[in-house]
XYZ file of N, CA and C in Angstrom:
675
model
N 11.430 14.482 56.956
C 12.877 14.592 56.823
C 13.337 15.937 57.369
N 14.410 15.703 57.903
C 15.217 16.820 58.646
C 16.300 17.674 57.649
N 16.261 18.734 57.675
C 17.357 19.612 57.086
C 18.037 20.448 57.807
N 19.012 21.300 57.691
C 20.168 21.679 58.312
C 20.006 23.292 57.397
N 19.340 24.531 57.279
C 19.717 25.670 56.975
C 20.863 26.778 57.524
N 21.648 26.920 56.935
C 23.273 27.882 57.456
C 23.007 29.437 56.601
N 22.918 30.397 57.150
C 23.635 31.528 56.791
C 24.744 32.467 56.861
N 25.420 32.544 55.870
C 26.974 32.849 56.112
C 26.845 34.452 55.541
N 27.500 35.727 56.422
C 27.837 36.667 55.651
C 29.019 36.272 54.774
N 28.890 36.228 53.436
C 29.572 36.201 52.285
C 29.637 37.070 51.643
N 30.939 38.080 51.711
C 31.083 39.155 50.646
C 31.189 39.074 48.996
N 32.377 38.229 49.084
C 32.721 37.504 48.051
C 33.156 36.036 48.044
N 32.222 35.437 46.645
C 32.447 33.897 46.593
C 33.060 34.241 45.198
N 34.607 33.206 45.082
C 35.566 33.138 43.963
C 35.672 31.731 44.459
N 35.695 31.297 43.253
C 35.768 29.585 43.103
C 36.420 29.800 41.430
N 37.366 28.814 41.212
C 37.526 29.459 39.832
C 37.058 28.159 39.133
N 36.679 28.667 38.255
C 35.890 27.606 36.923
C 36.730 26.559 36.548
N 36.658 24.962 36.225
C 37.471 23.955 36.302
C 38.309 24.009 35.027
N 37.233 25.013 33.921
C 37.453 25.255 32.654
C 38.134 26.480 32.499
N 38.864 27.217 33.023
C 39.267 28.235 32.934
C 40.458 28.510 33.139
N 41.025 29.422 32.347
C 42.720 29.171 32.124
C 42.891 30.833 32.214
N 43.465 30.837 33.020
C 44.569 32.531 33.050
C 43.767 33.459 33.813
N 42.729 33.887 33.102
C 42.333 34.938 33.542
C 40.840 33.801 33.973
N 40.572 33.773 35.224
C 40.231 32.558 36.357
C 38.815 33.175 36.540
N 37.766 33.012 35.713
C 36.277 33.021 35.752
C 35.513 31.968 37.118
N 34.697 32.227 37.785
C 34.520 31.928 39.161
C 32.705 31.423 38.806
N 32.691 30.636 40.057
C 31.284 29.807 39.853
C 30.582 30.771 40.033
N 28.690 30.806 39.840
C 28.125 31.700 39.883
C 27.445 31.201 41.505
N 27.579 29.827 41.503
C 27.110 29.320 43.561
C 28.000 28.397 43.634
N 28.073 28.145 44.822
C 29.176 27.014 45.716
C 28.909 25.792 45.438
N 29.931 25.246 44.632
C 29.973 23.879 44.272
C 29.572 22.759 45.878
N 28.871 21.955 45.742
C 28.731 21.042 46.755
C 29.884 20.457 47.606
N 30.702 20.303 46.306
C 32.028 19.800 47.254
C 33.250 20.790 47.610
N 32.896 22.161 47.770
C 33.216 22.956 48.481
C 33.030 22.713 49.762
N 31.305 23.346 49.601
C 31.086 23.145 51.442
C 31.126 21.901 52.219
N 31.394 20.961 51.717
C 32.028 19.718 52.260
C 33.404 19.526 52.828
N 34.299 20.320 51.661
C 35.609 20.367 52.131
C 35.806 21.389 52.798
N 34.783 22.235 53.463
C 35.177 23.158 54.656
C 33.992 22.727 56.196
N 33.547 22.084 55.927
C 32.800 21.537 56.960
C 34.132 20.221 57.416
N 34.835 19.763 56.023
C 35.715 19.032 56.395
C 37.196 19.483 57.289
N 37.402 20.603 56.743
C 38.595 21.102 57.473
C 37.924 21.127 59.070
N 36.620 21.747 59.274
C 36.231 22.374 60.225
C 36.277 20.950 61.577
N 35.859 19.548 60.850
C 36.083 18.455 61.659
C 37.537 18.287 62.152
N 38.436 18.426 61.440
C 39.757 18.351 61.824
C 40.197 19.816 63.139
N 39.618 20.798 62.907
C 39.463 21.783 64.015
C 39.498 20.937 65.507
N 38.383 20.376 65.127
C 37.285 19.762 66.246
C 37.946 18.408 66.667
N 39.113 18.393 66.112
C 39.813 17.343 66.579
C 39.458 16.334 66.126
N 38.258 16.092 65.514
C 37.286 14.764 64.998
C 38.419 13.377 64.230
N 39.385 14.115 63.198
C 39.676 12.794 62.535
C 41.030 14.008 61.427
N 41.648 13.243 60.605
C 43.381 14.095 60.268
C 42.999 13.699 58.832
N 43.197 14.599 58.084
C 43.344 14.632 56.402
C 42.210 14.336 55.772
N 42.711 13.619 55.028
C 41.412 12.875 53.902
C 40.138 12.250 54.909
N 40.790 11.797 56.244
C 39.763 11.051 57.174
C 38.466 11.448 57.514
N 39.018 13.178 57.329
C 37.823 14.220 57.437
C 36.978 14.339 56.297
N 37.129 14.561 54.840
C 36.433 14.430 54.121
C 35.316 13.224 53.795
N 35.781 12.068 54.008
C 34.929 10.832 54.763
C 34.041 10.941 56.095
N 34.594 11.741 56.902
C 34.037 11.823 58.122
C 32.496 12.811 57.249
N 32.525 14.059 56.868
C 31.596 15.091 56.208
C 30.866 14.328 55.483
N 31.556 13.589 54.737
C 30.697 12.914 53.507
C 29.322 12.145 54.468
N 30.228 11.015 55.247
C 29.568 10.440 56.305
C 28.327 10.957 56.999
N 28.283 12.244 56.843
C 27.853 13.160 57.895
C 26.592 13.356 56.906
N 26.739 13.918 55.728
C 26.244 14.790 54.803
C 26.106 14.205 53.625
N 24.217 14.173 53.324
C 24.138 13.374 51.643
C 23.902 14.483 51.231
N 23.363 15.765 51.267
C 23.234 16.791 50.415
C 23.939 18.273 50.781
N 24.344 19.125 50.040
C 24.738 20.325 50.883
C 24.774 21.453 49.056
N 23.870 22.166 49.380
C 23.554 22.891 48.300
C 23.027 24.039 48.779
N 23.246 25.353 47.877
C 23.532 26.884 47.893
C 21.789 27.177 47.621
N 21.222 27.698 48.281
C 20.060 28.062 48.180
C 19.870 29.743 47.486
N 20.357 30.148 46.016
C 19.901 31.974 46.104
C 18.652 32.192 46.498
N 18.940 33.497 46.784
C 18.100 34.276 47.406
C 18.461 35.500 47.490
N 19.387 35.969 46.343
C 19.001 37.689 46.126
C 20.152 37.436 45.126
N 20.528 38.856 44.599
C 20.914 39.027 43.397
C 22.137 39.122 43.400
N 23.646 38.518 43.501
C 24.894 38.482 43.141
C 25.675 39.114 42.205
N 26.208 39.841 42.015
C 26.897 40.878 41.053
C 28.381 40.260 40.481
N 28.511 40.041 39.424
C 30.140 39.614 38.984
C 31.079 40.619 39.209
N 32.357 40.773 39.378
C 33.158 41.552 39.586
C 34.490 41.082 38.979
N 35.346 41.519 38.011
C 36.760 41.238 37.935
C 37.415 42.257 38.330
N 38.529 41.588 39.237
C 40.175 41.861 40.841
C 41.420 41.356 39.818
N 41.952 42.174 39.905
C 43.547 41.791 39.999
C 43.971 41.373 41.574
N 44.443 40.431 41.607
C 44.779 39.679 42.778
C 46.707 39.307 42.795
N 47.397 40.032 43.610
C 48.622 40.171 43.460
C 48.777 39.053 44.513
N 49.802 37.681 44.195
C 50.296 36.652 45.463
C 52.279 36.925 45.212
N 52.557 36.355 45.978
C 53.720 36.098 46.059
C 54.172 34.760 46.401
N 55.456 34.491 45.683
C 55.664 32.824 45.366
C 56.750 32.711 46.539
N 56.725 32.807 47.498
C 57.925 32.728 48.607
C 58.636 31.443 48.555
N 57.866 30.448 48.460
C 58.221 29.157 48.676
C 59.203 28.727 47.320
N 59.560 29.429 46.568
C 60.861 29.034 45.542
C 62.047 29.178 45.480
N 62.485 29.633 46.573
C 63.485 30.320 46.879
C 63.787 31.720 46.215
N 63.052 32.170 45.694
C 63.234 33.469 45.010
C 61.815 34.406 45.086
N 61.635 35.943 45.649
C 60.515 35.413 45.975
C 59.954 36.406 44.375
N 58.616 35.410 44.000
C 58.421 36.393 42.459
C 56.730 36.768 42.872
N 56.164 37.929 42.330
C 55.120 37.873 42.238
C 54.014 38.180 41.150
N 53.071 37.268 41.049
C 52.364 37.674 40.182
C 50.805 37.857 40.430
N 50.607 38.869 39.373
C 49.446 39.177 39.212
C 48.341 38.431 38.530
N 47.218 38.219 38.912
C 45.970 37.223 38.252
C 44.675 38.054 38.154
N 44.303 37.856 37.327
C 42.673 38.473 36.628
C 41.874 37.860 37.315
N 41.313 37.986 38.749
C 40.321 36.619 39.533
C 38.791 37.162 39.025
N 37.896 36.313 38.961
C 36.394 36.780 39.167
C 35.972 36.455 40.574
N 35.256 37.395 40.778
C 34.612 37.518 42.592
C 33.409 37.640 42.320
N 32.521 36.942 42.783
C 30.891 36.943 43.006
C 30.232 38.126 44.125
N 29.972 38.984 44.229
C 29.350 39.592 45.101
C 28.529 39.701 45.997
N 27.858 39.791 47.259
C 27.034 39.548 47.781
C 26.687 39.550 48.791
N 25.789 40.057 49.566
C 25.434 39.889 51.086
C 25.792 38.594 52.342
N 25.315 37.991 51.542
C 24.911 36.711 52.440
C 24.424 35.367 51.815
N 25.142 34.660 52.323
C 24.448 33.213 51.481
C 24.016 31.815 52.125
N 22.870 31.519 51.246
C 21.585 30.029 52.268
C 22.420 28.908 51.436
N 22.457 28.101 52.859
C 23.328 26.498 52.601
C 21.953 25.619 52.962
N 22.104 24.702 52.570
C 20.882 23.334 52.711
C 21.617 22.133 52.862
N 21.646 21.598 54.151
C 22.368 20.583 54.678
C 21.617 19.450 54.788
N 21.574 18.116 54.018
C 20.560 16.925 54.725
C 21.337 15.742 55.298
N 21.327 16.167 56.328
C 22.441 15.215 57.143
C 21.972 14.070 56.896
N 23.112 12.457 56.706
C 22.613 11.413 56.694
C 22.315 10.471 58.246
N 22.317 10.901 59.329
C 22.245 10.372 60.518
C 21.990 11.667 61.623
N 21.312 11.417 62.423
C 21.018 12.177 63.412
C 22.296 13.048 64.297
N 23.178 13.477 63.960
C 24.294 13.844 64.079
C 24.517 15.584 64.005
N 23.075 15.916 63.891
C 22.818 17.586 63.549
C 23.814 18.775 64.706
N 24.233 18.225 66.115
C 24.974 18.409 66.842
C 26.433 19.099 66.642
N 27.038 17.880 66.006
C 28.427 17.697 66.031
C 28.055 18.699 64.326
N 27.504 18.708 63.456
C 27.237 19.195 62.282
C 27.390 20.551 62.725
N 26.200 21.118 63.692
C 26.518 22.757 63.979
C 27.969 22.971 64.610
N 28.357 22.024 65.501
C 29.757 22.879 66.244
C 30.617 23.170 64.654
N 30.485 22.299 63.648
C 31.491 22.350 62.509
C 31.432 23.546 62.119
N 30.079 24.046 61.712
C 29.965 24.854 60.967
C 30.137 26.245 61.286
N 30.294 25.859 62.848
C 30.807 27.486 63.231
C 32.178 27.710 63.441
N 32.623 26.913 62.868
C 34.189 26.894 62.682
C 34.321 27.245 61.218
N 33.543 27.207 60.314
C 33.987 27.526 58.779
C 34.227 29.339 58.658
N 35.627 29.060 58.258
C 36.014 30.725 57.902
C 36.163 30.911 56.618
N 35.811 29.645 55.253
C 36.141 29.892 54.024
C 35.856 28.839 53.326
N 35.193 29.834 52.484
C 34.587 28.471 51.418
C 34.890 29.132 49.834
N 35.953 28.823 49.447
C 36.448 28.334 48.168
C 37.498 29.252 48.150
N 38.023 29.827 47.234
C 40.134 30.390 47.505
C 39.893 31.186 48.704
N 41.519 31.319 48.488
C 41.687 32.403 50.031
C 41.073 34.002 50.416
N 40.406 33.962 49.089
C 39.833 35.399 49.293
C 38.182 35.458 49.703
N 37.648 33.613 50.083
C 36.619 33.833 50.038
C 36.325 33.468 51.680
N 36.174 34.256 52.452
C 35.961 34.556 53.982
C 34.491 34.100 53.900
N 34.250 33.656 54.997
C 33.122 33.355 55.613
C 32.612 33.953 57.032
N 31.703 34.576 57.311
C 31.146 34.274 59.075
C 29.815 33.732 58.891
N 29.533 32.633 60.231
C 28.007 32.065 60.282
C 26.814 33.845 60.633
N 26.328 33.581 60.372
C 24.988 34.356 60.726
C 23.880 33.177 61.653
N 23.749 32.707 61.269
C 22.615 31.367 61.537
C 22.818 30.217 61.261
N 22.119 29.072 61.747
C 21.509 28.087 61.995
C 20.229 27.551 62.191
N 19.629 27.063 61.666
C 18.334 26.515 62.271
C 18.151 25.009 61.325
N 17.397 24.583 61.791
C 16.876 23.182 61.679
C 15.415 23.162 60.708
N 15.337 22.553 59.626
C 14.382 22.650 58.820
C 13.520 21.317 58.527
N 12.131 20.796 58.579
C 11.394 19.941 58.325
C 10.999 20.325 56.990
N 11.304 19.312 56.186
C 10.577 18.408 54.850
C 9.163 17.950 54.844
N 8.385 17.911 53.831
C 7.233 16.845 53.640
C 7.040 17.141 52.364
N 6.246 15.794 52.058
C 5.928 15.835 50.642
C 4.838 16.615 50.534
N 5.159 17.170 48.872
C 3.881 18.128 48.377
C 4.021 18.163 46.966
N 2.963 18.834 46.462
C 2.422 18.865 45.056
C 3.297 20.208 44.173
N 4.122 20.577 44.517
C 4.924 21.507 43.787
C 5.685 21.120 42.859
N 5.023 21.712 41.552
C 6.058 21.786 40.678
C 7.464 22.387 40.546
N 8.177 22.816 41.197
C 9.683 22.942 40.919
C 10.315 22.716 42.178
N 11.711 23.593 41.892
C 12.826 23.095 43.082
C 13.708 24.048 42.823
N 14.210 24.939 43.729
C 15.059 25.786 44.026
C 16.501 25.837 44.304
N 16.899 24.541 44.039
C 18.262 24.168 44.582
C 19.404 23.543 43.350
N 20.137 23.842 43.316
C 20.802 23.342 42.535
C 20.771 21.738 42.304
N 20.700 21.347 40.957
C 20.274 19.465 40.690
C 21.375 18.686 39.986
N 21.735 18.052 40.125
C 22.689 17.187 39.265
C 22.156 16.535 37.994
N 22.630 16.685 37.388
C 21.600 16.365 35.775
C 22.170 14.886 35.234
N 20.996 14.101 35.596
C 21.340 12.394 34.875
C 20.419 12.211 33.619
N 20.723 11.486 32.791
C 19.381 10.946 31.999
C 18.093 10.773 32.024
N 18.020 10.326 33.390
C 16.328 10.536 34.322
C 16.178 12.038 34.339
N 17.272 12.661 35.108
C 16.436 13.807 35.513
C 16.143 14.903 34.733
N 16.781 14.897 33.039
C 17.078 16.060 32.615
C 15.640 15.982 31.596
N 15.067 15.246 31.595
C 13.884 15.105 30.918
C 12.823 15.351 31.953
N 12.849 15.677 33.093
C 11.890 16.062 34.164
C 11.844 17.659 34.221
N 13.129 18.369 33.662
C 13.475 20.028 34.146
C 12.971 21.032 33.075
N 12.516 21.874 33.897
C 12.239 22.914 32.238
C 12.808 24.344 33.231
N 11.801 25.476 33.095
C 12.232 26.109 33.316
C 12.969 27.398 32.928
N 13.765 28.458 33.987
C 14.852 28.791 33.169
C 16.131 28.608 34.552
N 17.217 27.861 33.960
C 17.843 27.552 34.761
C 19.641 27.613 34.008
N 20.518 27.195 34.536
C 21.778 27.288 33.918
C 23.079 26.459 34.656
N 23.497 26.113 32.973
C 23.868 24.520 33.460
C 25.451 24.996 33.457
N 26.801 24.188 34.821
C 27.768 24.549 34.899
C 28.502 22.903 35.127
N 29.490 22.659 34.767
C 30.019 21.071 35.508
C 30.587 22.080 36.761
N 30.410 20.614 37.698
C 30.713 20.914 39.450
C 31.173 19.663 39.434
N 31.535 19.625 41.013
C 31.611 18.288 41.482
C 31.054 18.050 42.803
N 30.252 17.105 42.904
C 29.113 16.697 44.018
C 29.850 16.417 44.691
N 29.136 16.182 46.175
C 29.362 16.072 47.692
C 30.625 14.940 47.865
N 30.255 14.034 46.895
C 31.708 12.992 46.791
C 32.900 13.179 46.005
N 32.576 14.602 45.675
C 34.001 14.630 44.742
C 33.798 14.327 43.538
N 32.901 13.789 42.761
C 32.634 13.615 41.081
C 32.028 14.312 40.581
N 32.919 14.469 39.467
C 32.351 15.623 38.696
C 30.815 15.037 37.760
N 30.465 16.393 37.774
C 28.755 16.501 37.329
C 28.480 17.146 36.346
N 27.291 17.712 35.547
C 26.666 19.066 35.331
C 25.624 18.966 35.798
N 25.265 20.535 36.932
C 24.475 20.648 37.399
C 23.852 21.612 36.659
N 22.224 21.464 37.494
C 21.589 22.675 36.834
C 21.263 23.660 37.610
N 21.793 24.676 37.453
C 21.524 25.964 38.601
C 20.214 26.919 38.513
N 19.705 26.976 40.104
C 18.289 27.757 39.887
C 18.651 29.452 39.717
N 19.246 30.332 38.134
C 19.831 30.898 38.442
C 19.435 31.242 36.765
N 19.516 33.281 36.741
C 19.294 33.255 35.397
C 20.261 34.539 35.134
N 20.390 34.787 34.003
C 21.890 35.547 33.825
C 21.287 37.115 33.570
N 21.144 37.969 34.056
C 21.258 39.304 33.400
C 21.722 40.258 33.453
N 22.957 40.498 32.240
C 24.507 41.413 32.109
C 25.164 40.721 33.501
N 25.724 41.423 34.110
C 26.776 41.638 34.882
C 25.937 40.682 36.105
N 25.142 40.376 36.362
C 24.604 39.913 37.507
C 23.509 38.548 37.299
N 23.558 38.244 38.448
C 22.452 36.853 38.770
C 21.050 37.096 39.676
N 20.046 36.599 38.759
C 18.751 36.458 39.271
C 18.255 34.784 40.031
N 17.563 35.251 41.151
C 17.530 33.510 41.060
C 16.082 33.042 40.658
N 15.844 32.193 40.331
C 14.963 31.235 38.999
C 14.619 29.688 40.297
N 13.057 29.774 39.524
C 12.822 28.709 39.897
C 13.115 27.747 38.899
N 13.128 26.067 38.828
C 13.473 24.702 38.209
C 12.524 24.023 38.076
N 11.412 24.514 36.825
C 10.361 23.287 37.109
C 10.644 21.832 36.959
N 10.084 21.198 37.832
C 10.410 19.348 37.936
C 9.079 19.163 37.606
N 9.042 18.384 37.048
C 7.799 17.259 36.780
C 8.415 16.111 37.447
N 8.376 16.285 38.917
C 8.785 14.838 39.813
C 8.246 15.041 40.765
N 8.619 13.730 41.989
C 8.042 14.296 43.133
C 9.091 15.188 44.137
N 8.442 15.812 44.321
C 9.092 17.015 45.526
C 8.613 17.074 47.238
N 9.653 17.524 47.677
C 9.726 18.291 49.251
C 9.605 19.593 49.435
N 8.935 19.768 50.184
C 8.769 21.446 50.523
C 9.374 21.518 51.837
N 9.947 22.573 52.546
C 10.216 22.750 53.716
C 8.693 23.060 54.202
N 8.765 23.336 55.637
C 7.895 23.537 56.556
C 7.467 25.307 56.292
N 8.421 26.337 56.160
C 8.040 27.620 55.371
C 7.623 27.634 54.348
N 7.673 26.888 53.389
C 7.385 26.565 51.910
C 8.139 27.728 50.991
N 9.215 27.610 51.394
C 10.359 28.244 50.892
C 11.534 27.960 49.886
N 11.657 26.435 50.580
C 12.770 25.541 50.279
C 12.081 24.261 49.150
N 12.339 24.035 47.807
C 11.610 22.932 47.504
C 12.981 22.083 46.861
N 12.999 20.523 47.071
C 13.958 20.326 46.482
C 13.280 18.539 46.213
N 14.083 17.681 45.302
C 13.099 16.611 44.750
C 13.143 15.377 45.688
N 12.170 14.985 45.844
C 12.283 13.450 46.940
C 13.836 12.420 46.115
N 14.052 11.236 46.660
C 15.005 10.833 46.657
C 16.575 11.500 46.469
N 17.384 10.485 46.151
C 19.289 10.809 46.690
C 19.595 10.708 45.065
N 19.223 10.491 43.703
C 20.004 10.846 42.965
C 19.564 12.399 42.352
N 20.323 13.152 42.932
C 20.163 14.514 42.817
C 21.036 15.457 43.306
């Protein structure tokens, strides 16, 4: 199996929590159906297809798309000043945002059709993945091979069903998201909390698994995940 690895300089990732009211607490990694809906805008760039057509088009494109950590993320709370122009009056207010910190961040793409092509022109069109404060530039691309292997865990963020949550141990940390189609989930993040910042954690599975070709990347054979 073929995979799709992206590196984006990412300063700050702010996504605000679905659960969060006022003062706007932010994911600790990129919900799946983030980078969908900016791979989706990025088709409409590309002229590909108009509105919602695009999010179908990505989906189409893409059965998996998950945040790979790989170094340590720092929390930060911004006062974030907008202005309401569009009311005819113009007012502004101030918001308590949380901002994730960080160098740079690994995407894991498993395209569903040989389409890896039209997938990269997208992705070098993405300038933002989640509010307006969260800028993007590509760094990379490359193309990643799968095979099966005997590893116990998985590094990637998992969607937690009845099957799978009796397979996970670990130390890991659980957030609701919403997957590549837009439904909401709780996932389990390869990710462990200490004070102010994020470590990343392996996910032991007692299932079967994929390793990339570096043996870097492990994530579980089949699509409910």
């Amino acid at each position: 199996m073929k995979g799709i690895l992206v590196s984006f300089y990412f300063p700050v990732l702010s996504i605000k929590h679905v659960e969060s009211y006022q003062v706007a607490s932010s994911y600790p990694m990129l919900m799946p159906s983030t980078i969908i809906g900016g791979i989706a805008y990025s088709l409409h760039m590309l002229n590909i297809c108009n509105g919602n057509q695009c999010l179908e088009e990505a989906r189409n494109l893409i059965s998996k798309a998950r945040e790979i950590p790989h170094e340590i993320p720092i929390q930060s709370n911004f006062i974030l000043k907008r202005s309401r122009v569009l009311e005819g009056e113009a007012k502004w207010d101030a918001m308590v945002r949380q901002g994730i910190l960080h160098n740079e961040s690994k995407i894991l793409l498993l395209p569903r059709k040989n389409d890896i092509d039209l997938i990269r022109r997208a992705l070098y069109l993405v300038a933002r993945l989640g509010d307006s404060e969260s800028l993007v530039t590509v760094k990379d691309i490359k193309e990643v091979d799968f095979y099966e292997c005997d590893v116990k865990k998985i590094n990637v963020p998992i969607r937690i069903s009845q099957g799978i949550m009796s397979k996970l141990g670990g130390n890991y940390m659980i957030y609701p998201m919403t997957d590549e189609n837009g439904n909401r989930a709780m996932f389990a993040l390869p990710l462990s909390s200490i004070q102010d910042r994020y470590a990343p954690s392996d996910i032991t599975f007692n299932g079967a698994t994929l390793c990339s070709s570096d043996n870097r990347i492990f994530i579980p054979q089949g699509e409910e995940w």
